[in-house]
Amino acid sequence: MKKIFIILALAFLAACPAMAQNGFNVPYSQYGIGECNMPFNMPFAASMGGVSYTRSGNNFINPFNPASYAQIEKETFVFDMGLNIEMSTLKDRNSSLFDADGNLSYLTIGMPVTRWWKTSLGLMPYSDVNYQSVQSNVDTTLFGTVKNVYEGVGEVSQIFWGNGFNILKNLSVGVNVNYLYGSVQKAISYDFDKGDTSMYFINSRRLKNTYISNLNFDLGMQYYQPLGQKYTLGLGLVVKPHRTMSVKDNSLVYTYMSDESLRDTIFPAPGVNNEYLSTLEQPFSLGVGLSLARNGRWLVAADFTYAASSGLKYTENDTINLFGRSVLRYDNDLKGALGFELTGDKNSSKYFQRISWRAGVHYEQGKLILDLNGVDTKLNEWGLGCGASLPMRKGRSVLNLSLGYRSFGSVDPLQRNCFTFGVSIGSCESWFVKRKYN
């Protein structure tokens, strides 16, 4: 056991730097603490349109409903790791931009503690910030030409410890304790053109760093009711309680000439601390999932989610607020997903018949709401996915593949179309069996 935990600790330490995005321009990541890709970072969910509340198995980890850990079989150890490649196109009415990125999308393990108690540990990216945009304004009467540069970089990762419990034969409950950590840096620069009347104005820059180190949790339940000998009805429930957390910010405002090393600090004033606390709020969220399975043949499942807002709500300290009023507005977020799986026959002698095939669609209303020229504009997302689970030649391990497409927003102001390809390895091995003979 000591060797096992040493190996796992080294794997987690090695995975931490690999979680960071290589970084391409994602303008919508400037709002809040960045863009979150869950649950589409995991192939088992992405291939079914994000359906996850009633999903469980013995060869993959489902952190989106902690009750699913109870399905880990006794005397087994599950290791689940995934990679993700993303190809994105940004498009407005006049132009488009293509970019691609790839990264380690998650690393999870699961094992039994007792017959009725199973536990899991995992690491995955929670959100990513990476954007840069330039806007030039011309005022010939006073400033001349000033170039506004908006830029940000950073990431927030999540470590979770989950536990699932078998309460009754067909009923399980679970809880995740999540630790969020990371930092986000955002800046606005005002560069004046020295060739015109703006020569009397000095360039300036506003810089803010946000450091996140917080705990939250979510609760889950799964119930499976046999319908005769051929069918099973599944019910999943996930609740994220409302929680208000504090994050540490520090800000700096300064003017500079062409050489930024020669700068004059405006904020903070001498003797004033530039560190302050802002608010990070987890909204109340309720997710309900339903599934119907033809045992060993097929599965159809649907998820519905309501949240007071999409993602974590960040609010800068009102007494500082160096970046001014945000155009981001928070309102109810509604999600729906529908997925289908054609289950492979694990006992078949033909490999092709042992493959499971999946497909699904999803729609999200109110993912982002922006105040554009005094009008609240809702930016919605829709997408679809497909994939397959390829069983290994020996044992219960599988190779999961997924291909997905998501479209977010519109060309007014900006539309993001994204193709994703995911691959994961779910290894399920018998580690805790005591040999009767040597």
Tab-separated table of C-alpha atoms in Angstrom, residues 82-349:
chain	number	residue	atom	x	y	z
A	82	GLY	CA	-7.963	11.672	-20.080
A	83	LEU	CA	-6.486	13.935	-22.753
A	84	ASN	CA	-8.312	16.620	-24.707
A	85	ILE	CA	-7.674	18.425	-28.012
A	86	GLU	CA	-9.683	21.537	-28.805
A	87	MET	CA	-9.993	23.362	-32.132
A	88	SER	CA	-11.771	26.701	-31.859
A	89	THR	CA	-12.979	29.369	-34.278
A	90	LEU	CA	-13.868	32.903	-33.160
A	91	LYS	CA	-16.197	34.681	-35.546
A	92	ASP	CA	-17.889	38.066	-35.833
A	93	ARG	CA	-19.532	39.814	-38.787
A	94	ASN	CA	-16.210	40.877	-40.291
A	95	SER	CA	-13.580	38.266	-39.536
A	96	SER	CA	-12.731	34.896	-37.995
A	97	LEU	CA	-9.778	33.395	-36.129
A	98	PHE	CA	-8.803	29.717	-35.794
A	99	ASP	CA	-6.648	28.189	-33.078
A	100	ALA	CA	-6.025	24.809	-31.466
A	101	ASP	CA	-4.904	23.547	-28.083
A	102	GLY	CA	-4.392	20.291	-26.194
A	103	ASN	CA	-3.872	19.323	-22.582
A	104	LEU	CA	-4.294	16.695	-19.891
A	105	SER	CA	-7.979	16.989	-19.004
A	106	TYR	CA	-8.206	14.980	-15.770
A	107	LEU	CA	-6.633	12.343	-13.542
A	108	THR	CA	-8.759	10.271	-11.153
A	109	ILE	CA	-8.567	7.118	-9.049
A	110	GLY	CA	-11.130	5.075	-7.140
A	111	MET	CA	-11.068	2.141	-4.734
A	112	PRO	CA	-13.220	0.394	-2.130
A	113	VAL	CA	-12.810	1.092	1.572
A	114	THR	CA	-15.424	-1.409	2.747
A	115	ARG	CA	-18.202	-3.332	1.023
A	116	TRP	CA	-20.538	-0.342	1.359
A	117	TRP	CA	-18.052	2.558	1.226
A	118	LYS	CA	-16.037	3.520	-1.882
A	119	THR	CA	-13.716	6.493	-2.263
A	120	SER	CA	-12.221	8.517	-5.110
A	121	LEU	CA	-9.587	11.195	-5.594
A	122	GLY	CA	-9.111	13.367	-8.651
A	123	LEU	CA	-7.436	16.372	-10.229
A	124	MET	CA	-8.815	18.385	-13.142
A	125	PRO	CA	-8.776	21.945	-14.510
A	126	TYR	CA	-11.783	23.961	-13.343
A	127	SER	CA	-11.484	27.111	-15.466
A	128	ASP	CA	-9.036	28.830	-17.789
A	129	VAL	CA	-8.338	32.494	-18.520
A	130	ASN	CA	-6.499	33.474	-21.680
A	131	TYR	CA	-7.445	36.490	-23.768
A	132	GLN	CA	-6.025	39.587	-25.423
A	133	SER	CA	-7.875	42.255	-27.353
A	134	VAL	CA	-6.997	45.725	-28.627
A	135	GLN	CA	-9.283	48.691	-29.129
A	136	SER	CA	-8.150	52.039	-30.576
A	137	ASN	CA	-10.017	55.271	-29.868
A	138	VAL	CA	-9.433	58.597	-31.609
A	139	ASP	CA	-10.209	61.987	-30.065
A	140	THR	CA	-8.507	64.688	-32.129
A	141	THR	CA	-9.589	67.494	-29.777
A	142	LEU	CA	-7.825	66.215	-26.679
A	143	PHE	CA	-6.232	62.789	-26.436
A	144	GLY	CA	-5.387	61.999	-30.029
A	145	THR	CA	-5.123	58.227	-30.473
A	146	VAL	CA	-5.192	55.913	-27.453
A	147	LYS	CA	-4.866	52.158	-27.714
A	148	ASN	CA	-6.649	50.110	-25.025
A	149	VAL	CA	-5.160	46.639	-24.515
A	150	TYR	CA	-7.168	44.097	-22.489
A	151	GLU	CA	-5.338	40.925	-21.501
A	152	GLY	CA	-5.556	38.129	-18.981
A	153	VAL	CA	-3.965	34.793	-18.186
A	154	GLY	CA	-4.332	32.130	-15.495
A	155	GLU	CA	-6.072	28.925	-14.534
A	156	VAL	CA	-8.001	27.450	-11.630
A	157	SER	CA	-7.666	23.731	-10.866
A	158	GLN	CA	-9.769	21.447	-8.725
A	159	ILE	CA	-8.769	18.579	-6.453
A	160	PHE	CA	-11.699	16.530	-5.237
A	161	TRP	CA	-12.074	13.823	-2.644
A	162	GLY	CA	-15.303	11.904	-3.096
A	163	ASN	CA	-17.039	9.156	-1.168
A	164	GLY	CA	-19.961	6.989	-2.234
A	165	PHE	CA	-22.060	4.824	0.071
A	166	ASN	CA	-24.372	1.903	-0.674
A	167	ILE	CA	-27.409	2.633	1.513
A	168	LEU	CA	-29.794	0.025	0.083
A	169	LYS	CA	-29.478	-2.564	-2.646
A	170	ASN	CA	-30.439	-0.092	-5.385
A	171	LEU	CA	-29.754	3.214	-3.603
A	172	SER	CA	-26.454	5.027	-3.154
A	173	VAL	CA	-25.485	8.496	-1.941
A	174	GLY	CA	-22.229	10.418	-2.090
A	175	VAL	CA	-20.384	13.635	-1.333
A	176	ASN	CA	-17.498	15.484	-2.999
A	177	VAL	CA	-15.199	17.827	-1.118
A	178	ASN	CA	-13.587	20.114	-3.703
A	179	TYR	CA	-10.494	22.256	-3.262
A	180	LEU	CA	-10.132	25.055	-5.823
A	181	TYR	CA	-6.735	26.655	-6.238
A	182	GLY	CA	-5.005	28.877	-8.771
A	183	SER	CA	-4.455	32.470	-9.788
A	184	VAL	CA	-5.754	34.815	-12.470
A	185	GLN	CA	-4.020	37.964	-13.710
A	186	LYS	CA	-5.936	40.630	-15.632
A	187	ALA	CA	-4.695	43.957	-16.973
A	188	ILE	CA	-5.814	47.019	-18.937
A	189	SER	CA	-3.204	49.200	-20.634
A	190	TYR	CA	-3.745	52.687	-22.091
A	191	ASP	CA	-1.075	53.484	-24.692
A	192	PHE	CA	-1.042	56.969	-26.249
A	193	ASP	CA	0.307	57.733	-29.703
A	194	LYS	CA	3.229	60.102	-29.190
A	195	GLY	CA	3.005	61.375	-32.756
A	196	ASP	CA	-0.026	63.605	-32.185
A	197	THR	CA	-1.599	65.761	-29.482
A	198	SER	CA	-1.564	62.868	-27.008
A	199	MET	CA	2.151	63.541	-26.451
A	200	TYR	CA	1.141	65.317	-23.240
A	201	PHE	CA	-0.431	62.156	-21.804
A	202	ILE	CA	1.475	59.320	-20.151
A	203	ASN	CA	0.773	55.643	-20.728
A	204	SER	CA	-0.879	53.860	-17.814
A	205	ARG	CA	-1.674	50.316	-16.770
A	206	ARG	CA	-4.100	48.678	-14.325
A	207	LEU	CA	-3.058	45.244	-13.090
A	208	LYS	CA	-4.942	42.881	-10.787
A	209	ASN	CA	-4.035	39.435	-9.463
A	210	THR	CA	-6.678	37.152	-7.953
A	211	TYR	CA	-5.563	34.210	-5.807
A	212	ILE	CA	-8.057	31.405	-5.249
A	213	SER	CA	-7.807	28.831	-2.457
A	214	ASN	CA	-11.258	27.657	-1.422
A	215	LEU	CA	-13.291	24.615	-0.428
A	216	ASN	CA	-16.807	23.721	-1.542
A	217	PHE	CA	-18.802	20.523	-1.787
A	218	ASP	CA	-21.639	18.829	-3.641
A	219	LEU	CA	-24.010	15.982	-2.809
A	220	GLY	CA	-25.345	13.199	-5.012
A	221	MET	CA	-27.826	10.334	-5.104
A	222	GLN	CA	-28.489	7.477	-7.538
A	223	TYR	CA	-31.350	5.002	-7.494
A	224	TYR	CA	-31.962	2.117	-9.919
A	225	GLN	CA	-35.317	0.347	-10.102
A	226	PRO	CA	-35.608	-2.878	-12.120
A	227	LEU	CA	-38.645	-3.026	-14.413
A	228	GLY	CA	-39.164	-6.714	-14.926
A	229	GLN	CA	-36.159	-8.727	-16.033
A	230	LYS	CA	-35.121	-6.665	-19.037
A	231	TYR	CA	-35.289	-2.982	-18.102
A	232	THR	CA	-33.904	-0.678	-15.403
A	233	LEU	CA	-35.077	2.831	-14.566
A	234	GLY	CA	-32.437	5.153	-13.130
A	235	LEU	CA	-32.756	8.373	-11.141
A	236	GLY	CA	-29.876	10.718	-10.341
A	237	LEU	CA	-29.834	13.817	-8.172
A	238	VAL	CA	-27.012	16.320	-7.604
A	239	VAL	CA	-27.161	19.339	-5.287
A	240	LYS	CA	-24.566	22.093	-4.924
A	241	PRO	CA	-25.423	24.241	-1.888
A	242	HIS	CA	-25.036	28.007	-1.980
A	243	ARG	CA	-21.690	29.070	-0.555
A	244	THR	CA	-19.991	32.468	-0.301
A	245	MET	CA	-16.187	32.428	-0.225
A	246	SER	CA	-13.436	35.038	-0.031
A	247	VAL	CA	-10.542	35.383	-2.465
A	248	LYS	CA	-7.436	37.521	-2.169
A	249	ASP	CA	-6.790	40.285	-4.706
A	250	ASN	CA	-3.935	42.683	-5.124
A	251	SER	CA	-3.932	45.576	-7.564
A	252	LEU	CA	-1.454	48.001	-8.998
A	253	VAL	CA	-2.012	51.147	-11.075
A	254	TYR	CA	0.969	52.947	-12.555
A	255	THR	CA	2.077	55.233	-15.374
A	256	TYR	CA	5.072	54.518	-17.549
A	257	MET	CA	7.071	55.863	-20.453
A	258	SER	CA	8.245	53.744	-23.383
A	259	ASP	CA	10.381	51.723	-20.974
A	260	GLU	CA	7.935	50.133	-18.534
A	261	SER	CA	10.682	49.668	-15.957
A	262	LEU	CA	10.529	53.445	-15.429
A	263	ARG	CA	7.136	53.737	-13.832
A	264	ASP	CA	5.334	55.831	-11.276
A	265	THR	CA	2.917	54.040	-8.951
A	266	ILE	CA	-0.528	55.619	-8.597
A	267	PHE	CA	-2.160	52.895	-6.485
A	268	PRO	CA	-1.527	51.943	-3.776
A	269	ALA	CA	-0.546	55.159	-2.073
A	270	PRO	CA	2.606	55.077	0.082
A	271	GLY	CA	1.963	53.092	3.221
A	272	VAL	CA	-1.283	51.593	1.871
A	273	ASN	CA	-1.629	47.817	1.440
A	274	ASN	CA	-2.624	46.825	-2.099
A	275	GLU	CA	-4.113	43.490	-0.952
A	276	TYR	CA	-7.843	43.177	-0.299
A	277	LEU	CA	-10.574	40.551	-0.189
A	278	SER	CA	-13.188	40.010	-2.894
A	279	THR	CA	-16.077	37.552	-3.085
A	280	LEU	CA	-16.459	34.231	-4.900
A	281	GLU	CA	-19.953	32.775	-4.710
A	282	GLN	CA	-21.068	29.255	-5.554
A	283	PRO	CA	-24.752	29.497	-6.540
A	284	PHE	CA	-27.303	26.933	-5.517
A	285	SER	CA	-27.545	24.280	-8.217
A	286	LEU	CA	-29.921	21.352	-8.667
A	287	GLY	CA	-29.430	18.602	-11.225
A	288	VAL	CA	-31.858	15.783	-12.015
A	289	GLY	CA	-31.144	12.832	-14.292
A	290	LEU	CA	-33.380	10.074	-15.659
A	291	SER	CA	-32.349	6.975	-17.573
A	292	LEU	CA	-33.924	3.862	-19.040
A	293	ALA	CA	-31.779	0.850	-19.863
A	294	ARG	CA	-32.507	-2.293	-21.771
A	295	ASN	CA	-30.128	-4.411	-19.711
A	296	GLY	CA	-26.983	-5.157	-21.670
A	297	ARG	CA	-28.433	-3.697	-24.903
A	298	TRP	CA	-28.970	0.084	-24.795
A	299	LEU	CA	-29.367	3.096	-22.539
A	300	VAL	CA	-31.156	6.419	-23.027
A	301	ALA	CA	-30.606	9.180	-20.438
A	302	ALA	CA	-31.470	12.841	-19.909
A	303	ASP	CA	-30.108	15.490	-17.515
A	304	PHE	CA	-31.712	18.749	-16.412
A	305	THR	CA	-29.866	21.397	-14.392
A	306	TYR	CA	-30.980	24.618	-12.743
A	307	ALA	CA	-28.531	27.079	-11.177
A	308	ALA	CA	-28.889	30.626	-9.903
A	309	SER	CA	-26.025	31.535	-12.269
A	310	SER	CA	-23.541	29.774	-14.505
A	311	GLY	CA	-20.300	28.937	-12.737
A	312	LEU	CA	-18.827	30.762	-9.775
A	313	LYS	CA	-19.831	34.394	-9.325
A	314	TYR	CA	-16.850	36.707	-8.767
A	315	THR	CA	-17.437	40.184	-7.327
A	316	GLU	CA	-14.554	42.600	-6.807
A	317	ASN	CA	-14.361	44.541	-3.543
A	318	ASP	CA	-16.637	47.582	-3.941
A	319	THR	CA	-14.296	49.924	-2.082
A	320	ILE	CA	-11.488	49.251	-4.558
A	321	ASN	CA	-13.055	48.242	-7.880
A	322	LEU	CA	-10.229	49.550	-10.042
A	323	PHE	CA	-11.603	47.892	-13.162
A	324	GLY	CA	-14.994	49.624	-12.988
A	325	ARG	CA	-18.435	48.092	-13.363
A	326	SER	CA	-18.460	44.735	-15.119
A	327	VAL	CA	-20.754	44.201	-18.105
A	328	LEU	CA	-21.317	40.632	-16.896
A	329	ARG	CA	-24.812	40.064	-15.500
A	330	TYR	CA	-25.892	37.050	-13.461
A	331	ASP	CA	-29.229	35.315	-14.010
A	332	ASN	CA	-30.759	31.837	-13.919
A	333	ASP	CA	-28.866	29.204	-15.892
A	334	LEU	CA	-30.779	26.268	-17.418
A	335	LYS	CA	-29.183	23.198	-19.017
A	336	GLY	CA	-30.588	20.156	-20.735
A	337	ALA	CA	-28.839	17.100	-22.214
A	338	LEU	CA	-30.031	13.933	-23.932
A	339	GLY	CA	-27.842	10.935	-24.672
A	340	PHE	CA	-28.047	7.410	-26.069
A	341	GLU	CA	-25.729	4.430	-25.694
A	342	LEU	CA	-25.720	1.203	-27.663
A	343	THR	CA	-24.088	-1.150	-25.177
A	344	GLY	CA	-21.570	-3.692	-26.390
A	345	ASP	CA	-21.834	-7.355	-25.519
A	346	LYS	CA	-18.935	-7.938	-23.132
A	347	ASN	CA	-19.278	-11.733	-23.502
A	348	SER	CA	-19.097	-11.755	-27.298
A	349	SER	CA	-16.181	-13.502	-28.978
